[in-house]
XYZ file of C-alpha atoms in Angstrom:
699
model
C 20.646 -10.799 -10.052
C 17.459 -8.799 -8.655
C 15.302 -9.589 -11.645
C 11.792 -7.275 -11.817
C 9.250 -8.690 -9.161
C 6.358 -10.848 -10.764
C 6.813 -10.426 -14.361
C 3.743 -11.913 -15.688
C 3.142 -15.753 -17.424
C 2.478 -15.157 -20.574
C 1.672 -18.658 -21.591
C -2.215 -18.893 -21.757
C -3.800 -18.756 -18.327
C -5.261 -21.959 -17.062
C -8.846 -22.055 -16.861
C -8.702 -22.701 -13.327
C -6.969 -19.694 -12.526
C -8.256 -16.186 -12.526
C -6.792 -13.168 -14.580
C -4.517 -11.642 -12.042
C -3.899 -8.137 -13.659
C -7.534 -7.623 -13.572
C -8.322 -9.467 -9.966
C -6.404 -6.611 -8.721
C -8.711 -3.855 -10.330
C -11.463 -5.639 -9.349
C -10.130 -4.894 -6.116
C -9.845 -0.929 -6.654
C -13.355 -1.101 -7.966
C -14.454 -2.213 -4.301
C -12.804 0.750 -2.977
C -14.114 3.034 -5.345
C -17.761 1.695 -3.932
C -16.591 2.934 -0.717
C -16.125 6.418 -2.018
C -20.036 5.817 -3.864
C -21.412 4.936 -0.578
C -23.767 7.776 0.565
C -23.384 6.283 4.456
C -19.663 7.481 4.286
C -18.427 10.669 5.179
C -18.186 13.210 2.511
C -14.407 13.640 2.994
C -13.562 10.113 3.701
C -15.437 9.478 0.006
C -12.885 11.726 -1.230
C -10.174 9.861 0.203
C -11.489 7.118 -1.145
C -11.108 8.241 -4.420
C -7.723 9.514 -3.838
C -6.518 5.803 -3.049
C -7.676 4.388 -6.488
C -5.431 7.341 -7.906
C -2.723 6.199 -5.847
C -3.392 2.159 -6.312
C -3.852 2.891 -10.149
C -0.367 4.952 -10.258
C 1.418 1.818 -8.723
C -0.535 -0.754 -10.713
C 0.351 1.339 -13.844
C 4.323 2.025 -12.240
C 4.807 -1.945 -11.492
C 2.275 -4.495 -12.900
C 1.361 -2.742 -16.393
C 5.382 -1.872 -16.407
C 6.555 -5.677 -16.122
C 3.797 -6.393 -18.865
C 5.438 -3.994 -21.138
C 9.317 -5.144 -20.358
C 8.213 -8.586 -21.079
C 6.825 -7.185 -24.529
C 9.723 -5.477 -25.557
C 12.038 -8.252 -24.390
C 10.772 -10.601 -26.798
C 10.136 -8.008 -29.717
C 6.814 -6.870 -31.395
C 3.550 -6.972 -29.568
C 2.108 -8.851 -32.279
C 3.895 -11.940 -31.778
C 2.392 -12.447 -28.496
C -1.676 -12.686 -28.561
C -1.731 -13.262 -25.061
C 0.199 -10.462 -24.160
C -1.573 -8.296 -26.304
C -5.178 -9.686 -25.028
C -4.582 -9.071 -21.339
C -2.841 -5.196 -22.182
C -6.320 -4.974 -23.681
C -8.390 -5.738 -20.890
C -6.615 -4.174 -18.476
C -6.351 -0.942 -20.817
C -10.528 -1.325 -21.163
C -11.109 -1.895 -17.621
C -8.674 0.943 -16.551
C -10.635 3.284 -18.686
C -13.679 2.602 -17.114
C -12.237 2.947 -13.563
C -10.830 6.202 -14.410
C -14.103 7.585 -16.057
C -16.341 6.547 -13.159
C -14.009 8.122 -10.973
C -14.080 11.340 -11.981
C -17.846 10.739 -12.286
C -17.852 10.213 -8.718
C -15.899 13.392 -8.004
C -17.691 16.003 -10.247
C -21.217 14.476 -9.721
C -21.554 13.575 -5.820
C -18.727 14.082 -3.959
C -17.523 17.868 -5.022
C -21.435 19.317 -5.030
C -21.970 17.885 -1.795
C -18.960 19.589 -0.345
C -20.350 23.049 -1.833
C -23.422 21.873 0.672
C -21.111 21.732 3.302
C -19.312 25.034 2.696
C -16.035 23.371 1.220
C -15.547 24.481 -2.309
C -13.221 23.642 -4.833
C -13.314 26.716 -7.447
C -12.152 26.659 -10.787
C -11.675 29.977 -12.468
C -15.026 30.393 -13.740
C -16.157 30.129 -10.551
C -14.272 32.265 -8.639
C -15.805 35.918 -8.304
C -13.391 38.884 -8.723
C -12.305 39.323 -5.549
C -10.812 35.777 -5.629
C -9.891 35.995 -8.958
C -7.486 39.154 -7.767
C -5.890 37.407 -4.973
C -5.348 34.452 -7.124
C -3.837 36.874 -9.750
C -1.307 38.534 -7.039
C -0.742 35.127 -5.761
C 0.311 33.850 -9.120
C 2.713 36.956 -9.676
C 4.485 36.184 -6.117
C 4.601 32.852 -5.953
C 4.294 30.805 -8.683
C 5.443 33.048 -11.851
C 8.926 33.527 -10.285
C 9.307 29.641 -10.473
C 7.944 28.775 -13.805
C 10.417 28.253 -16.793
C 8.254 27.936 -20.215
C 10.406 25.912 -22.949
C 9.684 26.826 -26.321
C 10.280 23.492 -28.509
C 13.101 24.203 -30.965
C 16.134 22.672 -32.351
C 18.249 24.124 -29.489
C 15.309 23.295 -26.666
C 14.591 19.793 -27.019
C 11.501 18.432 -25.278
C 12.569 18.162 -21.769
C 12.617 15.557 -19.088
C 9.631 14.824 -17.776
C 9.718 13.604 -14.061
C 7.425 10.543 -13.244
C 3.628 11.752 -11.882
C 4.622 15.267 -12.300
C 2.351 18.122 -13.301
C 3.090 19.836 -16.571
C 1.360 21.745 -19.531
C 1.233 21.819 -23.110
C 0.967 24.672 -24.545
C -0.152 25.872 -28.682
C 1.266 29.097 -29.622
C 0.279 31.089 -33.146
C 2.639 34.047 -34.017
C 6.126 33.978 -34.237
C 8.516 34.414 -31.078
C 10.886 37.329 -30.231
C 13.288 36.041 -33.076
C 10.987 35.680 -36.014
C 10.046 32.292 -35.576
C 7.311 29.927 -35.672
C 7.763 27.737 -32.545
C 4.329 26.491 -32.004
C 4.642 24.383 -29.092
C 5.694 25.018 -25.352
C 6.077 22.888 -22.490
C 5.752 24.097 -18.912
C 6.716 22.375 -15.469
C 4.914 23.018 -12.619
C 7.225 23.250 -9.799
C 7.301 20.085 -7.552
C 7.683 22.761 -4.321
C 4.754 24.363 -4.729
C 1.383 23.346 -2.720
C -1.040 21.305 -5.425
C -4.322 22.673 -3.282
C -4.392 26.488 -2.248
C -6.507 28.002 -0.085
C -8.038 31.288 -0.535
C -8.323 33.678 2.637
C -11.161 33.133 4.986
C -12.309 36.671 4.402
C -12.953 35.479 0.534
C -15.019 32.719 1.474
C -17.873 33.833 3.176
C -19.968 30.740 2.619
C -17.345 28.536 3.868
C -13.755 27.344 3.250
C -12.535 28.014 -0.546
C -9.538 26.052 -2.729
C -8.058 26.200 -5.553
C -5.780 24.072 -7.666
C -2.100 25.149 -8.789
C -3.071 23.792 -11.806
C -6.434 25.875 -12.299
C -4.057 29.337 -10.751
C -1.518 28.118 -13.893
C -3.976 27.793 -16.241
C -5.716 31.362 -15.494
C -2.554 32.833 -16.159
C -0.685 30.947 -18.576
C -1.736 33.387 -20.959
C 0.831 35.664 -19.132
C 3.697 33.850 -19.831
C 3.735 34.249 -23.764
C 3.982 38.178 -24.399
C 3.101 38.865 -27.564
C 1.852 35.622 -28.636
C -1.781 34.359 -28.315
C -1.985 30.883 -26.703
C -4.112 28.992 -28.800
C -4.743 25.620 -27.052
C -3.286 24.210 -23.629
C -3.479 20.916 -21.433
C -2.160 20.132 -18.265
C -0.591 16.423 -18.406
C 1.112 13.913 -16.639
C 3.090 10.475 -17.650
C 3.537 7.646 -15.435
C 6.974 5.441 -15.832
C 8.274 2.193 -14.796
C 9.478 2.675 -11.451
C 10.608 -0.705 -10.215
C 14.334 -0.597 -9.135
C 16.874 -3.113 -10.597
C 20.373 -3.857 -9.964
C 22.798 -6.254 -10.788
C 24.347 -8.190 -7.455
C 27.028 -9.492 -9.737
C 28.409 -6.409 -10.337
C 27.499 -4.208 -7.218
C 29.769 -3.506 -4.192
C 27.692 -1.595 -2.245
C 23.946 -2.090 -2.286
C 23.124 1.291 -0.716
C 25.216 3.581 -3.065
C 23.915 1.360 -5.933
C 20.471 2.398 -5.236
C 20.952 6.070 -4.229
C 22.208 6.317 -8.283
C 19.342 4.204 -9.116
C 16.397 6.347 -7.308
C 17.675 9.314 -9.217
C 17.062 7.151 -12.644
C 13.234 6.267 -11.399
C 12.236 9.411 -12.245
C 12.808 8.972 -15.732
C 11.851 5.277 -16.464
C 10.277 4.312 -19.712
C 6.925 6.055 -20.533
C 3.635 3.757 -19.584
C 0.352 6.146 -19.214
C -0.401 9.599 -20.204
C -3.015 11.508 -18.244
C -4.084 14.851 -20.169
C -6.944 16.938 -19.872
C -10.658 16.147 -20.856
C -10.507 19.081 -23.381
C -6.719 18.437 -24.978
C -7.190 18.792 -28.410
C -6.406 15.945 -30.483
C -2.889 17.274 -31.939
C -1.565 17.665 -28.719
C -2.595 14.332 -27.641
C -0.434 12.965 -30.244
C 1.892 15.151 -29.904
C 2.862 13.825 -26.384
C 2.092 10.563 -27.120
C 4.888 10.255 -29.720
C 6.828 12.001 -27.214
C 6.644 9.177 -24.983
C 6.503 6.499 -27.275
C 2.940 5.524 -26.307
C -0.104 4.295 -28.249
C -3.723 5.554 -28.037
C -4.533 2.812 -25.527
C -2.227 4.621 -23.075
C -3.822 8.060 -23.055
C -6.391 8.953 -20.362
C -8.244 12.155 -20.768
C -9.561 12.686 -17.501
C -12.332 15.169 -16.322
C -10.356 17.270 -13.685
C -7.044 16.956 -12.177
C -4.396 14.749 -13.583
C -3.449 13.655 -10.177
C -6.319 13.132 -7.703
C -4.029 12.284 -5.379
C -3.149 15.898 -4.664
C -6.724 16.052 -3.184
C -5.731 14.593 -0.266
C -3.964 17.876 0.479
C -7.269 19.555 0.719
C -8.805 16.664 2.958
C -5.817 17.832 5.557
C -6.919 21.474 5.859
C -10.783 20.915 6.599
C -11.597 20.471 9.977
C -15.251 19.516 10.251
C -16.303 16.593 12.004
C -19.561 15.857 10.059
C -17.258 15.411 7.029
C -15.083 12.490 8.499
C -15.018 9.233 10.494
C -15.888 9.893 13.726
C -12.280 9.934 15.661
C -11.068 6.658 17.073
C -9.199 5.898 20.130
C -7.320 2.419 20.320
C -7.513 0.700 23.224
C -4.294 -0.501 25.532
C -4.463 -4.074 26.732
C -4.345 -4.505 30.355
C -1.584 -6.687 30.572
C 0.517 -4.593 28.208
C 0.261 -1.064 30.195
C 2.768 -2.477 33.091
C 5.315 -0.086 34.127
C 7.670 -3.568 33.892
C 7.138 -4.684 30.455
C 9.830 -7.711 31.138
C 8.668 -8.884 34.104
C 4.816 -9.271 32.598
C 6.308 -10.995 29.529
C 7.747 -13.195 32.002
C 4.448 -14.315 32.763
C 2.313 -14.441 29.881
C 2.578 -13.242 25.930
C 0.898 -9.875 25.006
C -1.396 -9.997 21.707
C -1.473 -6.468 20.255
C -4.355 -6.485 17.421
C -3.461 -3.215 15.283
C -5.423 -0.230 14.658
C -7.992 -0.973 17.431
C -5.332 -1.586 20.300
C -2.567 1.004 20.101
C 0.980 0.339 18.133
C 2.678 2.833 21.397
C 2.847 -0.866 23.410
C 5.325 -1.832 20.642
C 7.282 1.702 20.551
C 7.525 1.489 24.283
C 8.707 -1.889 24.322
C 11.621 -0.954 22.309
C 12.273 2.111 24.214
C 12.384 0.319 27.489
C 14.745 -1.525 25.644
C 17.062 0.721 24.798
C 16.739 2.234 28.513
C 17.138 -1.032 30.592
C 20.933 -0.921 31.592
C 20.329 -5.009 31.380
C 19.520 -4.916 27.885
C 22.745 -5.827 26.047
C 21.182 -6.481 22.389
C 18.582 -5.498 20.145
C 17.916 -6.978 16.517
C 15.211 -5.586 13.993
C 13.999 -5.976 10.570
C 12.860 -2.844 9.036
C 10.886 -3.220 5.748
C 8.724 -0.183 5.848
C 8.949 2.598 8.685
C 8.333 5.875 7.381
C 10.766 9.410 7.257
C 9.519 9.976 11.047
C 9.679 7.117 13.648
C 9.917 7.283 17.415
C 11.112 3.629 17.165
C 13.783 3.925 15.099
C 14.866 7.140 17.293
C 15.199 4.321 20.166
C 17.155 2.112 18.120
C 19.429 5.119 17.668
C 19.302 5.862 21.173
C 20.297 2.069 22.174
C 23.180 2.035 20.001
C 24.466 5.399 21.111
C 24.205 3.833 24.828
C 26.644 0.625 24.049
C 24.429 -1.859 23.044
C 24.628 -4.536 20.569
C 22.475 -3.145 17.980
C 22.290 -5.204 14.901
C 18.838 -3.826 11.973
C 18.266 -5.610 8.884
C 17.333 -2.529 6.562
C 15.212 -3.932 3.223
C 16.387 -1.617 0.858
C 14.160 -2.839 -1.694
C 10.800 -1.594 -0.212
C 9.233 -0.620 -3.120
C 9.001 3.333 -2.906
C 10.486 3.286 0.760
C 13.982 3.155 -0.707
C 14.689 6.540 0.370
C 13.612 5.981 3.753
C 15.376 3.590 4.187
C 18.618 4.488 3.308
C 18.392 7.561 5.144
C 17.683 5.416 8.129
C 20.365 3.246 7.536
C 22.781 6.098 7.410
C 21.516 7.310 10.699
C 21.826 3.865 12.412
C 25.571 3.262 11.375
C 26.569 7.110 12.449
C 25.021 5.727 15.626
C 27.266 2.507 16.174
C 24.616 -0.136 15.388
C 25.320 -2.895 12.593
C 23.210 -2.550 9.472
C 22.914 -5.112 6.990
C 20.690 -5.483 3.775
C 19.260 -8.958 4.172
C 19.850 -11.341 1.395
C 21.023 -9.749 -1.887
C 18.051 -11.118 -4.354
C 15.847 -11.789 -1.759
C 13.471 -9.211 0.345
C 13.431 -9.093 3.921
C 9.750 -9.026 4.649
C 9.300 -10.871 7.967
C 8.426 -8.596 10.938
C 10.816 -9.493 14.072
C 12.417 -7.880 16.889
C 14.457 -9.606 19.500
C 15.795 -7.890 22.669
C 18.390 -9.872 24.669
C 18.756 -8.965 28.806
C 21.247 -10.385 31.166
C 19.371 -11.548 33.905
C 19.697 -13.703 37.244
C 20.734 -17.406 35.450
C 21.770 -15.755 32.448
C 20.605 -14.473 28.670
C 16.728 -13.960 28.507
C 15.341 -13.505 25.012
C 12.164 -10.937 24.327
C 10.465 -10.848 20.841
C 7.931 -9.113 19.188
C 6.564 -10.836 15.815
C 3.871 -8.974 13.727
C 2.146 -9.563 10.662
C 2.668 -5.380 9.680
C 5.609 -3.204 9.380
C 7.198 -1.312 12.164
C 5.005 1.741 10.541
C 3.615 3.897 13.380
C 1.487 5.782 11.146
C -0.029 2.686 8.926
C -0.254 1.161 12.185
C -3.164 3.328 12.966
C -4.855 3.145 9.468
C -4.138 -0.900 8.659
C -5.188 -4.268 10.694
C -2.166 -6.167 11.931
C -1.861 -8.662 14.894
C 1.507 -8.512 16.839
C 2.860 -10.681 19.538
C 4.874 -9.976 22.380
C 6.352 -13.064 23.985
C 9.318 -14.292 26.245
C 8.586 -17.673 25.265
C 12.224 -19.667 24.986
C 11.200 -21.709 21.997
C 9.710 -18.663 19.804
C 12.653 -16.461 21.009
C 15.386 -18.596 20.624
C 14.221 -19.535 17.128
C 13.513 -15.644 15.946
C 17.446 -15.253 16.983
C 18.594 -18.007 14.718
C 16.409 -16.445 11.922
C 18.663 -13.309 12.681
C 22.076 -14.935 12.924
C 21.130 -16.506 9.450
C 19.717 -13.253 7.426
C 23.505 -11.473 8.860
C 25.706 -14.712 8.801
C 23.957 -16.318 5.353
C 24.657 -19.536 6.764
C 21.958 -22.147 6.530
C 19.334 -21.817 9.320
C 19.139 -24.717 11.931
C 16.208 -26.809 11.847
C 12.919 -24.613 13.060
C 10.287 -26.731 14.873
C 7.950 -23.556 15.264
C 8.541 -20.770 12.852
C 8.258 -21.364 9.352
C 10.590 -19.684 6.988
C 10.387 -18.507 3.744
C 12.202 -19.431 1.352
C 12.827 -22.366 2.996
C 9.785 -24.185 4.448
C 6.833 -21.669 4.317
C 5.193 -23.209 0.734
C 6.300 -26.836 2.102
C 4.772 -26.385 5.086
C 1.408 -24.432 3.777
C 1.034 -27.344 1.311
C 1.681 -30.268 4.276
C -1.145 -28.553 6.136
C -3.698 -28.109 3.470
C -3.204 -32.004 2.535
C -3.423 -32.777 5.964
C -6.869 -31.383 6.536
C -7.858 -33.122 3.050
C -6.419 -36.683 4.562
C -8.325 -35.806 7.696
C -11.443 -35.429 5.168
C -10.728 -38.163 3.333
C -11.342 -40.179 6.634
C -14.610 -39.241 7.190
C -13.359 -36.327 9.688
C -14.175 -32.472 9.624
C -11.550 -30.784 7.683
C -11.541 -26.987 7.909
C -9.165 -24.322 6.844
C -10.011 -20.169 7.117
C -7.075 -17.938 5.558
C -7.071 -14.295 5.601
C -4.501 -12.803 3.759
C -3.745 -9.662 1.324
C -3.294 -11.828 -2.036
C -3.256 -15.259 -3.110
C -1.875 -16.027 -6.663
C 0.490 -18.782 -6.085
C -0.554 -21.723 -8.408
C 1.031 -24.530 -5.922
C -0.778 -23.234 -3.016
C -4.105 -23.180 -5.174
C -3.886 -26.856 -6.616
C -3.387 -27.990 -3.056
C -6.407 -26.149 -1.695
C -8.605 -26.873 -5.325
C -7.396 -30.668 -4.292
C -8.107 -30.333 -0.323
C -11.590 -29.016 -1.567
C -12.405 -32.033 -3.737
C -11.937 -34.179 -0.635
C -14.726 -32.196 1.105
C -12.624 -30.124 3.429
C -14.693 -26.614 3.801
C -12.483 -23.448 3.403
C -13.087 -19.981 3.636
C -10.401 -17.261 2.308
C -10.207 -13.594 3.059
C -8.419 -12.164 0.675
C -8.187 -8.439 0.797
C -6.620 -7.932 -2.810
C -5.755 -10.114 -5.981
C -7.103 -13.298 -5.924
C -6.799 -15.763 -9.002
C -8.728 -18.880 -7.286
C -12.204 -19.689 -8.523
C -14.409 -20.544 -5.875
C -17.627 -22.494 -6.065
C -17.060 -24.249 -9.325
C -18.356 -27.495 -9.636
C -16.081 -30.857 -9.306
C -13.138 -28.060 -8.536
C -13.616 -25.707 -5.568
C -17.273 -26.593 -4.587
C -16.236 -26.139 -0.634
C -14.395 -22.920 -1.209
C -15.535 -19.477 -0.617
C -13.847 -16.606 -1.057
C -14.384 -12.978 0.357
C -13.097 -9.726 0.862
C -13.425 -7.222 3.452
C -13.300 -3.315 2.431
C -13.875 -0.561 5.114
C -12.404 2.275 7.024
C -8.654 0.461 7.757
C -7.119 -1.553 5.440
C -7.133 -4.848 6.062
C -3.155 -6.360 6.464
C -3.471 -8.980 8.606
C -1.989 -12.796 7.667
C -4.000 -15.561 9.742
C -3.891 -19.097 8.859
C -6.158 -21.577 10.534
C -6.164 -25.555 10.005
C -8.425 -27.227 12.669
C -6.500 -30.306 12.463
C -8.363 -32.319 14.728
C -9.552 -29.939 16.715
C -5.374 -29.065 17.831
C -6.928 -25.729 16.277
C -3.644 -24.583 14.500
C -3.126 -20.785 14.188
C -0.159 -19.309 12.421
C -0.097 -15.298 12.226
C 2.598 -14.144 9.264
C 4.330 -11.619 7.315
C 3.468 -13.620 3.832
C 0.996 -13.561 1.370
C 0.160 -16.632 -0.704
C 2.073 -15.342 -3.504
C 5.220 -16.797 -4.869
C 7.165 -13.691 -4.438
C 6.473 -14.402 -0.913
C 7.228 -18.103 -0.769
C 9.894 -17.974 -2.826
C 11.394 -14.776 -3.413
C 11.264 -12.836 0.073
C 12.215 -13.614 3.865
C 9.428 -14.307 5.166
C 8.064 -15.781 8.890
C 4.846 -17.671 10.069
C 4.780 -18.111 13.340
C 2.274 -20.037 15.709
C 0.095 -18.971 18.193
C 0.975 -21.304 21.576
C -1.189 -19.593 23.892
C -4.484 -21.189 23.767
C -6.385 -17.921 24.930
C -4.323 -15.784 22.371
C -5.282 -18.454 20.072
C -9.187 -18.095 20.578
C -8.381 -14.260 20.483
C -7.170 -14.136 16.716
C -9.848 -17.082 15.901
C -12.673 -14.078 17.203
C -11.181 -11.433 16.212
C -9.699 -12.237 13.532
C -11.481 -14.669 11.205
C -15.226 -14.905 12.927
C -16.389 -11.507 12.530
C -15.146 -11.391 9.140
C -16.845 -14.420 7.898
C -19.526 -12.889 9.753
C -19.755 -9.291 7.853
C -22.615 -8.474 5.904
C -22.001 -4.935 5.079
C -18.261 -4.448 4.517
C -17.728 -7.580 2.542
C -17.570 -8.571 -1.169
C -17.996 -11.980 -2.481
C -16.498 -13.690 -5.079
C -18.157 -15.833 -7.914
C -16.149 -18.156 -10.533
C -16.297 -15.353 -12.931
C -14.052 -13.089 -10.910
C -16.851 -10.890 -10.175
C -17.587 -9.655 -6.863
C -21.170 -9.007 -5.164
C -21.699 -6.780 -2.576
C -23.070 -8.956 0.819
C -25.731 -6.952 2.318
C -28.127 -8.186 5.186
C -30.977 -10.433 4.309
C -34.980 -10.403 5.673
C -34.505 -10.175 9.576
C -30.598 -10.268 9.443
C -28.934 -7.346 11.703
C -26.080 -5.272 9.847
C -22.526 -6.246 11.055
C -19.210 -4.813 10.714
C -16.457 -6.594 11.627
C -14.299 -3.936 11.893
C -17.195 -1.539 13.712
C -17.218 -4.829 16.171
C -13.734 -4.470 16.802
C -13.346 -1.007 17.427
C -16.171 -1.359 20.182
C -14.700 -3.983 21.441
C -10.999 -3.117 21.977
C -10.978 0.843 21.704
C -10.700 2.981 24.594
C -13.804 5.195 24.680
C -13.691 8.912 24.589
C -14.697 9.551 27.898
C -12.530 7.787 29.355
C -9.791 9.996 27.842
C -11.542 13.473 28.225
C -11.577 12.078 32.270
């Protein structure tokens, strides 16, 4: 059956490993450091604060929820001291992060935005004309949609949707029926914008905004005629959002998930956020309603959902408040009119977002329209609600091509979008399957089969990131377009394996999880150790998003003891302890946090100057190696292999502006240029090297 992913290990964490949950929270501290960086434009700093909030939401919805689920499965927390200690450390760290987050917002970002004419106005900061406009907006747009609920036996505490904006109100006096109902709950309509722009004529010194929560606060007394509002507070509850289905019972995974998506909104409560001035009585009342203890309460100095402030960012058009615009480049080899003829001559390597994802979209569109293309096969993990690439697949199916799409319905928080695409694809005549029940299909693969002189020819795209046009502009990833038979035929074998559920044929080039990937990684690591023991140079460089699998970490420790020099570029959680004498002397770990989200996975093994380079969809986590379908693919073209090393690894090892180095105690120290060192940022360098100069575009 499907189990909740990544349930925590409850035994005492061995001293040779760092705590995974705290390591993940350290990543959010590094993101928040971007919000503190005065060299970053103001609205980008605000965006980083919003990213931290979004990350914390998911952390509570998934990781904390899993810890609490494990606790409830085994009874009282008091019987599990290790789990109690973990939850306590998480709570303490999260409270510190949230406090710092709002401090940056209130003392730095919002005041400095005001200096640039961008005003987020609270009620007391609005002048009379602005108050009059807000009052009118409330009466026209907000009040008709509000339904206050006075609590009594006939009106119990209402269902509160996950992460929704709500208000609790304490009232004096008696209601219209002479009863002393003291508490009311008010839900903010989800259809209303959370950030509201005031008319320009009311903002002579720039542009002004107010929050929906502020609008309701200002007029909350108007909703309770004849009664006095004694106290009130906005609040927001976060719930367990993992989906679970029993594969032994379910007959149609898509239909089962449609039902589960509704239930996600009302999962077990894991966190309560209230306004800083919320009274202890109201806070406790809410905690009791949601069965939470005081450690789950977060009293915040501002809106309870900072993620919504991204709406403010979208309304502002001052270039000085944003990163300079960036225009991704297009490789000359990928710009040919006939991409199939081009791929017969050479592979094409794409490095996103420094190079455009449009090349991949064009590849699929060309395949859909090409009369000689007979079949297209693709995996979809995340692709978004709107996707030209998916529309091309639908068009191909309607044109009579054999289109097979493996849609991962259990892609967390993308389930609804993927279900919708599955419906559309099936209606167009495509064959849609959902991978392997119990394993998420996370591999990024695309195969085009074309009838040519001499028979069928395969063209493949393999990548480290999702087929998502929006995130391809924000995440760093590699993609390979190739017509190499030895690779493309193995891609087809993987597709056959996933659709037929038969055992995959022997793969000589691709490393496939959950069957071989972990074994191949261990084998490659041990090979470097063997080389080092023989007195030659052992070298490993890895760039991934997370490193938490104990079997791989132990292999890295053993290689370090044998003299292998190991550099790990790990964006997020890392439970390996670097630099421990006698254990990991030869291992360095760094994390890069910059303008783009680091997302590519690269494995490099020197292998006696063979310089083996693999790109992959898989991080070094147990879930990727054992509970997902993942693919790692080799770079066979020597020139492109050198490109991966020179673009995907070396700049990140050289970075001294956006790099953070991990110490053995789990703390990160930001790298800075020393002495006469020149400041160097990997992402900035790649933007200059691979991007399209704006002058070319204007010309």
